[in-house]
């Protein structure tokens, strides 16, 4: 999931505080966005199937937002005072369709590759295949080869617990699928983090 070539680049206090502010603002925006949506749904006499599905799960979306905001604060504490950050070449569009198995496995489609924090390939793979793998086992295997820094792992947790912005349209079937997939992703994310934390305590 990463290049063998790893470097460190300097990072200033202003830079990581900007990342912190962007993450915090995004969570605040999502909270207000879903608060507005559920307020409108609650005013209706009859909910559509997708509106009912969202209303049934809105408390978990808000819980994920609160958990994510805590992770953002933890991330700032971990990175506070850090003057360099680990970077590598990331594929930046990782999913199994780009992975070719052979005697020497390799990845296709490097046109979106860039220099960035290592966890972004892991994050992209998670988003594409969170229902297809046991990501706890994958994460353990990944770290056995390429151990993550605390601030990298915290940022991964922030990204996978951040709800997507679900925008309603007139296709009820597609909306139900979209909402259901998002709820599944958030449940899987929280379960993954809890399992990972328990494994750290045991060790």
Short mmCIF file of N, CA and C in Angstrom, two decimals, residues 6-172:
data_model
loop_
_atom_site.label_atom_id
_atom_site.label_comp_id
_atom_site.label_asym_id
_atom_site.label_seq_id
_atom_site.Cartn_x
_atom_site.Cartn_y
_atom_site.Cartn_z
N UNK A 6 10.48 6.27 2.05
CA UNK A 6 9.79 7.14 3.00
C UNK A 6 10.69 8.31 3.36
N UNK A 7 10.10 9.47 3.42
CA UNK A 7 10.84 10.68 3.78
C UNK A 7 10.10 11.41 4.88
N UNK A 8 10.73 12.41 5.42
CA UNK A 8 10.09 13.31 6.37
C UNK A 8 10.16 14.72 5.81
N UNK A 9 9.06 15.41 5.93
CA UNK A 9 9.08 16.82 5.53
C UNK A 9 8.76 17.67 6.74
N UNK A 10 9.30 18.87 6.72
CA UNK A 10 9.07 19.78 7.84
C UNK A 10 7.61 20.23 7.85
N UNK A 11 7.07 20.38 9.05
CA UNK A 11 5.70 20.87 9.19
C UNK A 11 5.70 21.94 10.28
N UNK A 12 5.06 23.05 10.00
CA UNK A 12 5.04 24.16 10.96
C UNK A 12 3.79 24.07 11.83
N UNK A 13 3.81 24.79 12.93
CA UNK A 13 2.64 24.84 13.82
C UNK A 13 1.43 25.38 13.09
N UNK A 14 1.63 26.40 12.25
CA UNK A 14 0.52 26.97 11.49
C UNK A 14 -0.11 25.94 10.56
N UNK A 15 0.74 25.07 9.98
CA UNK A 15 0.25 24.08 9.02
C UNK A 15 -0.62 23.04 9.70
N UNK A 16 -0.16 22.46 10.81
CA UNK A 16 -1.00 21.42 11.43
C UNK A 16 -2.20 22.01 12.15
N UNK A 17 -2.11 23.27 12.58
CA UNK A 17 -3.29 23.90 13.16
C UNK A 17 -4.33 24.19 12.09
N UNK A 18 -3.87 24.46 10.86
CA UNK A 18 -4.81 24.65 9.74
C UNK A 18 -5.53 23.34 9.45
N UNK A 19 -4.80 22.20 9.48
CA UNK A 19 -5.43 20.90 9.28
C UNK A 19 -6.46 20.65 10.38
N UNK A 20 -6.08 20.96 11.61
CA UNK A 20 -6.98 20.80 12.76
C UNK A 20 -8.25 21.64 12.58
N UNK A 21 -8.09 22.89 12.17
CA UNK A 21 -9.24 23.77 12.00
C UNK A 21 -10.14 23.29 10.87
N UNK A 22 -9.54 22.80 9.78
CA UNK A 22 -10.33 22.29 8.66
C UNK A 22 -11.16 21.07 9.08
N UNK A 23 -10.53 20.15 9.82
CA UNK A 23 -11.24 18.96 10.29
C UNK A 23 -12.36 19.34 11.26
N UNK A 24 -12.06 20.22 12.20
CA UNK A 24 -13.05 20.66 13.18
C UNK A 24 -14.22 21.36 12.51
N UNK A 25 -13.91 22.23 11.55
CA UNK A 25 -14.96 22.96 10.84
C UNK A 25 -15.83 22.01 10.02
N UNK A 26 -15.20 20.98 9.45
CA UNK A 26 -15.96 20.01 8.67
C UNK A 26 -16.94 19.25 9.55
N UNK A 27 -16.50 18.86 10.73
CA UNK A 27 -17.41 18.18 11.66
C UNK A 27 -18.54 19.10 12.11
N UNK A 28 -18.23 20.36 12.38
CA UNK A 28 -19.27 21.31 12.77
C UNK A 28 -20.28 21.51 11.63
N UNK A 29 -19.76 21.59 10.41
CA UNK A 29 -20.65 21.75 9.26
C UNK A 29 -21.58 20.54 9.12
N UNK A 30 -21.02 19.33 9.26
CA UNK A 30 -21.83 18.12 9.14
C UNK A 30 -22.89 18.04 10.23
N UNK A 31 -22.52 18.47 11.44
CA UNK A 31 -23.50 18.47 12.54
C UNK A 31 -24.67 19.39 12.20
N UNK A 32 -24.38 20.61 11.75
CA UNK A 32 -25.44 21.55 11.41
C UNK A 32 -26.24 21.08 10.21
N UNK A 33 -25.57 20.47 9.25
CA UNK A 33 -26.23 19.97 8.04
C UNK A 33 -27.26 18.90 8.40
N UNK A 34 -26.85 17.93 9.20
CA UNK A 34 -27.78 16.85 9.56
C UNK A 34 -28.84 17.32 10.56
N UNK A 35 -28.51 18.30 11.36
CA UNK A 35 -29.50 18.87 12.27
C UNK A 35 -30.62 19.54 11.47
N UNK A 36 -30.25 20.27 10.42
CA UNK A 36 -31.25 20.91 9.56
C UNK A 36 -32.11 19.87 8.85
N UNK A 37 -31.47 18.83 8.33
CA UNK A 37 -32.21 17.79 7.60
C UNK A 37 -33.22 17.08 8.50
N UNK A 38 -32.77 16.68 9.68
CA UNK A 38 -33.67 15.93 10.56
C UNK A 38 -34.79 16.83 11.09
N UNK A 39 -34.52 18.12 11.22
CA UNK A 39 -35.56 19.06 11.64
C UNK A 39 -36.67 19.14 10.59
N UNK A 40 -36.26 19.17 9.32
CA UNK A 40 -37.24 19.20 8.23
C UNK A 40 -38.02 17.90 8.15
N UNK A 41 -37.34 16.77 8.34
CA UNK A 41 -38.01 15.47 8.29
C UNK A 41 -39.01 15.34 9.43
N UNK A 42 -38.64 15.80 10.61
CA UNK A 42 -39.52 15.70 11.78
C UNK A 42 -40.82 16.49 11.61
N UNK A 43 -40.80 17.49 10.74
CA UNK A 43 -42.00 18.31 10.53
C UNK A 43 -43.01 17.64 9.60
N UNK A 44 -42.58 16.57 8.93
CA UNK A 44 -43.46 15.92 7.96
C UNK A 44 -44.44 14.96 8.65
N UNK A 45 -45.65 14.89 8.12
CA UNK A 45 -46.63 13.95 8.63
C UNK A 45 -46.28 12.54 8.17
N UNK A 46 -45.90 12.41 6.89
CA UNK A 46 -45.51 11.12 6.33
C UNK A 46 -44.09 11.22 5.77
N UNK A 47 -43.23 10.35 6.28
CA UNK A 47 -41.85 10.31 5.79
C UNK A 47 -41.75 9.37 4.60
N UNK A 48 -40.86 9.70 3.68
CA UNK A 48 -40.52 8.76 2.61
C UNK A 48 -39.67 7.64 3.22
N UNK A 49 -39.50 6.52 2.53
CA UNK A 49 -38.66 5.44 3.07
C UNK A 49 -37.24 5.89 3.40
N UNK A 50 -36.65 6.70 2.54
CA UNK A 50 -35.28 7.15 2.79
C UNK A 50 -35.22 8.11 3.99
N UNK A 51 -36.23 8.96 4.11
CA UNK A 51 -36.27 9.88 5.25
C UNK A 51 -36.44 9.10 6.56
N UNK A 52 -37.27 8.08 6.53
CA UNK A 52 -37.46 7.24 7.72
C UNK A 52 -36.17 6.51 8.08
N UNK A 53 -35.47 6.02 7.06
CA UNK A 53 -34.21 5.31 7.30
C UNK A 53 -33.18 6.24 7.93
N UNK A 54 -33.11 7.47 7.44
CA UNK A 54 -32.17 8.42 8.03
C UNK A 54 -32.59 8.78 9.45
N UNK A 55 -33.89 9.02 9.66
CA UNK A 55 -34.37 9.37 11.00
C UNK A 55 -34.08 8.27 12.00
N UNK A 56 -34.22 7.00 11.58
CA UNK A 56 -33.96 5.87 12.46
C UNK A 56 -32.49 5.82 12.90
N UNK A 57 -31.60 6.36 12.07
CA UNK A 57 -30.16 6.24 12.32
C UNK A 57 -29.47 7.56 12.62
N UNK A 58 -30.24 8.63 12.74
CA UNK A 58 -29.62 9.95 12.90
C UNK A 58 -28.82 10.06 14.19
N UNK A 59 -29.27 9.38 15.26
CA UNK A 59 -28.54 9.46 16.53
C UNK A 59 -27.15 8.86 16.39
N UNK A 60 -27.02 7.83 15.56
CA UNK A 60 -25.70 7.23 15.36
C UNK A 60 -24.80 8.14 14.52
N UNK A 61 -25.39 8.85 13.58
CA UNK A 61 -24.61 9.83 12.80
C UNK A 61 -24.08 10.92 13.72
N UNK A 62 -24.95 11.42 14.61
CA UNK A 62 -24.50 12.46 15.55
C UNK A 62 -23.44 11.90 16.51
N UNK A 63 -23.60 10.65 16.92
CA UNK A 63 -22.61 10.01 17.79
C UNK A 63 -21.26 9.92 17.08
N UNK A 64 -21.28 9.55 15.81
CA UNK A 64 -20.04 9.46 15.03
C UNK A 64 -19.37 10.82 14.91
N UNK A 65 -20.17 11.86 14.77
CA UNK A 65 -19.61 13.22 14.70
C UNK A 65 -18.93 13.58 16.02
N UNK A 66 -19.59 13.28 17.14
CA UNK A 66 -19.00 13.59 18.44
C UNK A 66 -17.71 12.81 18.67
N UNK A 67 -17.71 11.52 18.30
CA UNK A 67 -16.51 10.70 18.45
C UNK A 67 -15.39 11.26 17.58
N UNK A 68 -15.73 11.62 16.34
CA UNK A 68 -14.73 12.18 15.43
C UNK A 68 -14.13 13.46 15.96
N UNK A 69 -14.94 14.30 16.56
CA UNK A 69 -14.42 15.55 17.13
C UNK A 69 -13.44 15.28 18.26
N UNK A 70 -13.69 14.22 19.04
CA UNK A 70 -12.74 13.83 20.09
C UNK A 70 -11.42 13.37 19.49
N UNK A 71 -11.51 12.61 18.38
CA UNK A 71 -10.29 12.15 17.72
C UNK A 71 -9.49 13.33 17.17
N UNK A 72 -10.18 14.36 16.69
CA UNK A 72 -9.49 15.55 16.19
C UNK A 72 -8.69 16.21 17.31
N UNK A 73 -9.30 16.32 18.49
CA UNK A 73 -8.60 16.90 19.64
C UNK A 73 -7.39 16.04 20.04
N UNK A 74 -7.58 14.71 20.02
CA UNK A 74 -6.48 13.80 20.34
C UNK A 74 -5.34 13.93 19.33
N UNK A 75 -5.72 14.07 18.06
CA UNK A 75 -4.73 14.22 17.00
C UNK A 75 -3.89 15.48 17.20
N UNK A 76 -4.55 16.57 17.57
CA UNK A 76 -3.82 17.82 17.79
C UNK A 76 -2.83 17.66 18.94
N UNK A 77 -3.24 16.97 20.00
CA UNK A 77 -2.33 16.75 21.12
C UNK A 77 -1.12 15.92 20.71
N UNK A 78 -1.35 14.91 19.87
CA UNK A 78 -0.25 14.04 19.44
C UNK A 78 0.74 14.77 18.54
N UNK A 79 0.22 15.65 17.70
CA UNK A 79 1.08 16.31 16.71
C UNK A 79 1.63 17.64 17.21
N UNK A 80 1.09 18.12 18.33
CA UNK A 80 1.53 19.41 18.86
C UNK A 80 3.03 19.37 19.17
N UNK A 81 3.76 20.30 18.61
CA UNK A 81 5.20 20.36 18.83
C UNK A 81 6.00 19.56 17.82
N UNK A 82 5.32 18.79 16.97
CA UNK A 82 6.02 18.01 15.96
C UNK A 82 6.55 18.95 14.88
N UNK A 83 7.79 18.75 14.46
CA UNK A 83 8.34 19.63 13.43
C UNK A 83 8.59 18.93 12.10
N UNK A 84 8.26 17.63 12.04
CA UNK A 84 8.37 16.93 10.76
C UNK A 84 7.33 15.82 10.70
N UNK A 85 6.91 15.50 9.48
CA UNK A 85 5.87 14.51 9.27
C UNK A 85 6.33 13.52 8.21
N UNK A 86 6.00 12.24 8.42
CA UNK A 86 6.40 11.20 7.49
C UNK A 86 5.54 11.25 6.22
N UNK A 87 6.17 11.20 5.07
CA UNK A 87 5.46 11.20 3.79
C UNK A 87 6.07 10.14 2.88
N UNK A 88 5.29 9.70 1.90
CA UNK A 88 5.76 8.73 0.92
C UNK A 88 4.95 8.92 -0.36
N UNK A 89 5.25 8.14 -1.39
CA UNK A 89 4.46 8.17 -2.61
C UNK A 89 3.20 7.34 -2.37
N UNK A 90 2.04 7.96 -2.49
CA UNK A 90 0.78 7.24 -2.32
C UNK A 90 0.09 7.10 -3.68
N UNK A 91 -0.58 5.99 -3.87
CA UNK A 91 -1.30 5.73 -5.12
C UNK A 91 -2.44 6.72 -5.31
N UNK A 92 -3.14 7.00 -4.22
CA UNK A 92 -4.18 8.03 -4.15
C UNK A 92 -5.50 7.66 -4.83
N UNK A 93 -5.63 6.42 -5.29
CA UNK A 93 -6.90 5.97 -5.86
C UNK A 93 -6.97 4.44 -5.73
N UNK A 94 -6.67 3.97 -4.54
CA UNK A 94 -6.44 2.54 -4.35
C UNK A 94 -7.73 1.75 -4.21
N UNK A 95 -7.92 0.76 -5.06
CA UNK A 95 -8.94 -0.27 -4.88
C UNK A 95 -8.46 -1.53 -5.59
N UNK A 96 -9.18 -2.62 -5.43
CA UNK A 96 -8.71 -3.91 -5.93
C UNK A 96 -8.65 -3.96 -7.45
N UNK A 97 -9.40 -3.13 -8.14
CA UNK A 97 -9.37 -3.13 -9.60
C UNK A 97 -8.01 -2.68 -10.13
N UNK A 98 -7.23 -2.01 -9.28
CA UNK A 98 -5.90 -1.56 -9.70
C UNK A 98 -4.79 -2.50 -9.24
N UNK A 99 -5.19 -3.58 -8.58
CA UNK A 99 -4.20 -4.51 -8.04
C UNK A 99 -4.11 -5.75 -8.93
N UNK A 100 -2.92 -6.03 -9.42
CA UNK A 100 -2.69 -7.17 -10.30
C UNK A 100 -1.88 -8.23 -9.56
N UNK A 101 -2.47 -9.42 -9.42
CA UNK A 101 -1.77 -10.52 -8.76
C UNK A 101 -0.91 -11.27 -9.77
N UNK A 102 0.32 -11.51 -9.39
CA UNK A 102 1.24 -12.29 -10.21
C UNK A 102 2.39 -12.72 -9.32
N UNK A 103 3.46 -13.23 -9.91
CA UNK A 103 4.64 -13.58 -9.11
C UNK A 103 5.16 -12.37 -8.35
N UNK A 104 5.03 -11.21 -9.00
CA UNK A 104 5.39 -9.94 -8.37
C UNK A 104 4.18 -9.01 -8.48
N UNK A 105 3.30 -9.00 -7.47
CA UNK A 105 2.09 -8.17 -7.54
C UNK A 105 2.44 -6.69 -7.74
N UNK A 106 1.57 -5.99 -8.45
CA UNK A 106 1.82 -4.57 -8.67
C UNK A 106 0.50 -3.83 -8.83
N UNK A 107 0.60 -2.50 -8.77
CA UNK A 107 -0.56 -1.63 -8.88
C UNK A 107 -0.56 -0.89 -10.21
N UNK A 108 -1.75 -0.77 -10.80
CA UNK A 108 -1.93 0.02 -12.01
C UNK A 108 -2.43 1.42 -11.68
N UNK A 109 -2.51 2.25 -12.69
CA UNK A 109 -3.18 3.57 -12.61
C UNK A 109 -2.55 4.48 -11.56
N UNK A 110 -1.35 4.85 -11.80
CA UNK A 110 -0.63 5.75 -10.88
C UNK A 110 -0.77 7.22 -11.29
N UNK A 111 -1.71 7.54 -12.16
CA UNK A 111 -1.84 8.90 -12.68
C UNK A 111 -2.26 9.91 -11.60
N UNK A 112 -2.86 9.42 -10.50
CA UNK A 112 -3.28 10.33 -9.43
C UNK A 112 -2.31 10.29 -8.23
N UNK A 113 -1.20 9.61 -8.39
CA UNK A 113 -0.25 9.47 -7.28
C UNK A 113 0.34 10.81 -6.87
N UNK A 114 0.74 10.88 -5.62
CA UNK A 114 1.33 12.11 -5.10
C UNK A 114 2.12 11.79 -3.83
N UNK A 115 2.86 12.76 -3.34
CA UNK A 115 3.57 12.64 -2.07
C UNK A 115 2.63 13.07 -0.97
N UNK A 116 2.38 12.19 -0.01
CA UNK A 116 1.44 12.52 1.06
C UNK A 116 1.65 11.59 2.25
N UNK A 117 0.82 11.75 3.27
CA UNK A 117 0.88 10.92 4.47
C UNK A 117 0.49 9.49 4.11
N UNK A 118 1.20 8.48 4.61
CA UNK A 118 0.97 7.09 4.19
C UNK A 118 -0.44 6.56 4.35
N UNK A 119 -1.20 7.05 5.33
CA UNK A 119 -2.50 6.44 5.62
C UNK A 119 -3.55 6.69 4.53
N UNK A 120 -3.29 7.59 3.59
CA UNK A 120 -4.34 7.91 2.61
C UNK A 120 -4.63 6.76 1.66
N UNK A 121 -3.65 5.95 1.34
CA UNK A 121 -3.93 4.76 0.54
C UNK A 121 -4.76 3.76 1.34
N UNK A 122 -4.44 3.61 2.61
CA UNK A 122 -5.22 2.73 3.48
C UNK A 122 -6.66 3.23 3.59
N UNK A 123 -6.81 4.53 3.70
CA UNK A 123 -8.14 5.15 3.80
C UNK A 123 -8.95 4.93 2.52
N UNK A 124 -8.32 5.11 1.36
CA UNK A 124 -9.01 4.88 0.08
C UNK A 124 -9.43 3.42 -0.08
N UNK A 125 -8.54 2.52 0.31
CA UNK A 125 -8.87 1.10 0.24
C UNK A 125 -10.04 0.78 1.15
N UNK A 126 -10.04 1.37 2.33
CA UNK A 126 -11.14 1.15 3.28
C UNK A 126 -12.47 1.64 2.69
N UNK A 127 -12.47 2.82 2.12
CA UNK A 127 -13.71 3.37 1.56
C UNK A 127 -14.26 2.52 0.43
N UNK A 128 -13.37 1.94 -0.37
CA UNK A 128 -13.82 1.13 -1.49
C UNK A 128 -14.25 -0.28 -1.09
N UNK A 129 -13.67 -0.80 0.00
CA UNK A 129 -13.86 -2.22 0.30
C UNK A 129 -14.16 -2.50 1.78
N UNK A 130 -14.77 -1.56 2.48
CA UNK A 130 -14.99 -1.76 3.92
C UNK A 130 -15.91 -2.94 4.21
N UNK A 131 -16.76 -3.31 3.24
CA UNK A 131 -17.65 -4.45 3.45
C UNK A 131 -17.05 -5.77 2.96
N UNK A 132 -15.92 -5.68 2.29
CA UNK A 132 -15.35 -6.86 1.64
C UNK A 132 -14.27 -7.56 2.45
N UNK A 133 -13.66 -6.86 3.40
CA UNK A 133 -12.54 -7.42 4.14
C UNK A 133 -12.75 -7.29 5.64
N UNK A 134 -12.00 -8.10 6.37
CA UNK A 134 -11.83 -7.90 7.80
C UNK A 134 -10.69 -6.89 7.95
N UNK A 135 -11.05 -5.63 8.08
CA UNK A 135 -10.03 -4.58 8.09
C UNK A 135 -9.19 -4.56 9.36
N UNK A 136 -9.68 -5.18 10.41
CA UNK A 136 -8.85 -5.29 11.61
C UNK A 136 -7.63 -6.16 11.30
N UNK A 137 -7.86 -7.30 10.64
CA UNK A 137 -6.75 -8.17 10.26
C UNK A 137 -5.85 -7.51 9.23
N UNK A 138 -6.47 -6.79 8.29
CA UNK A 138 -5.67 -6.09 7.28
C UNK A 138 -4.79 -5.02 7.92
N UNK A 139 -5.38 -4.29 8.87
CA UNK A 139 -4.62 -3.24 9.55
C UNK A 139 -3.46 -3.83 10.36
N UNK A 140 -3.70 -4.95 11.01
CA UNK A 140 -2.63 -5.61 11.76
C UNK A 140 -1.51 -6.05 10.83
N UNK A 141 -1.88 -6.64 9.68
CA UNK A 141 -0.88 -7.09 8.72
C UNK A 141 -0.10 -5.90 8.16
N UNK A 142 -0.82 -4.82 7.86
CA UNK A 142 -0.18 -3.60 7.35
C UNK A 142 0.86 -3.09 8.36
N UNK A 143 0.46 -3.04 9.63
CA UNK A 143 1.37 -2.50 10.65
C UNK A 143 2.53 -3.45 10.97
N UNK A 144 2.37 -4.73 10.67
CA UNK A 144 3.49 -5.65 10.89
C UNK A 144 4.63 -5.36 9.92
N UNK A 145 4.30 -4.75 8.79
CA UNK A 145 5.30 -4.39 7.79
C UNK A 145 5.65 -2.91 7.87
N UNK A 146 4.64 -2.10 8.15
CA UNK A 146 4.79 -0.65 8.09
C UNK A 146 4.07 -0.02 9.28
N UNK A 147 4.67 -0.07 10.47
CA UNK A 147 3.99 0.45 11.67
C UNK A 147 3.60 1.92 11.52
N UNK A 148 2.39 2.22 11.92
CA UNK A 148 1.89 3.59 11.83
C UNK A 148 2.29 4.40 13.05
N UNK A 149 2.60 5.65 12.81
CA UNK A 149 2.83 6.59 13.91
C UNK A 149 1.48 6.86 14.58
N UNK A 150 1.53 7.28 15.84
CA UNK A 150 0.28 7.57 16.57
C UNK A 150 -0.56 8.63 15.86
N UNK A 151 0.10 9.68 15.37
CA UNK A 151 -0.65 10.75 14.72
C UNK A 151 -1.23 10.29 13.39
N UNK A 152 -0.57 9.33 12.72
CA UNK A 152 -1.11 8.79 11.47
C UNK A 152 -2.35 7.94 11.74
N UNK A 153 -2.27 7.10 12.74
CA UNK A 153 -3.39 6.24 13.10
C UNK A 153 -4.58 7.08 13.55
N UNK A 154 -4.32 8.12 14.33
CA UNK A 154 -5.40 9.00 14.80
C UNK A 154 -6.08 9.69 13.62
N UNK A 155 -5.30 10.10 12.64
CA UNK A 155 -5.87 10.75 11.46
C UNK A 155 -6.71 9.75 10.66
N UNK A 156 -6.26 8.51 10.57
CA UNK A 156 -7.05 7.46 9.90
C UNK A 156 -8.39 7.28 10.60
N UNK A 157 -8.39 7.25 11.93
CA UNK A 157 -9.64 7.12 12.69
C UNK A 157 -10.57 8.32 12.44
N UNK A 158 -9.99 9.50 12.36
CA UNK A 158 -10.79 10.70 12.09
C UNK A 158 -11.50 10.58 10.75
N UNK A 159 -10.76 10.17 9.74
CA UNK A 159 -11.30 10.11 8.39
C UNK A 159 -12.39 9.04 8.24
N UNK A 160 -12.20 7.87 8.87
CA UNK A 160 -13.20 6.81 8.67
C UNK A 160 -14.45 7.00 9.52
N UNK A 161 -14.37 7.84 10.56
CA UNK A 161 -15.57 8.11 11.37
C UNK A 161 -16.31 9.35 10.91
N UNK A 162 -15.76 10.08 9.95
CA UNK A 162 -16.42 11.29 9.47
C UNK A 162 -17.58 10.92 8.53
N UNK A 163 -18.82 11.26 8.89
CA UNK A 163 -19.95 10.95 8.01
C UNK A 163 -19.82 11.65 6.66
N UNK A 164 -20.31 11.01 5.63
CA UNK A 164 -20.40 11.66 4.32
C UNK A 164 -21.61 12.59 4.32
N UNK A 165 -21.58 13.56 3.45
CA UNK A 165 -22.72 14.46 3.29
C UNK A 165 -23.72 13.80 2.35
N UNK A 166 -24.83 13.35 2.89
CA UNK A 166 -25.86 12.68 2.07
C UNK A 166 -26.84 13.74 1.56
N UNK A 167 -26.89 13.89 0.26
CA UNK A 167 -27.80 14.87 -0.35
C UNK A 167 -28.99 14.13 -0.96
N UNK A 168 -30.16 14.56 -0.63
CA UNK A 168 -31.38 13.90 -1.10
C UNK A 168 -31.70 14.26 -2.54
N UNK A 169 -32.22 13.25 -3.27
CA UNK A 169 -32.75 13.49 -4.61
C UNK A 169 -34.08 12.74 -4.74
N UNK A 170 -34.61 12.63 -5.94
CA UNK A 170 -35.95 12.06 -6.13
C UNK A 170 -35.96 10.55 -6.35
N UNK A 171 -34.81 9.92 -6.37
CA UNK A 171 -34.74 8.49 -6.58
C UNK A 171 -34.73 7.79 -5.22
N UNK A 172 -35.90 7.32 -4.79
CA UNK A 172 -36.02 6.75 -3.45
C UNK A 172 -35.17 5.51 -3.26
#
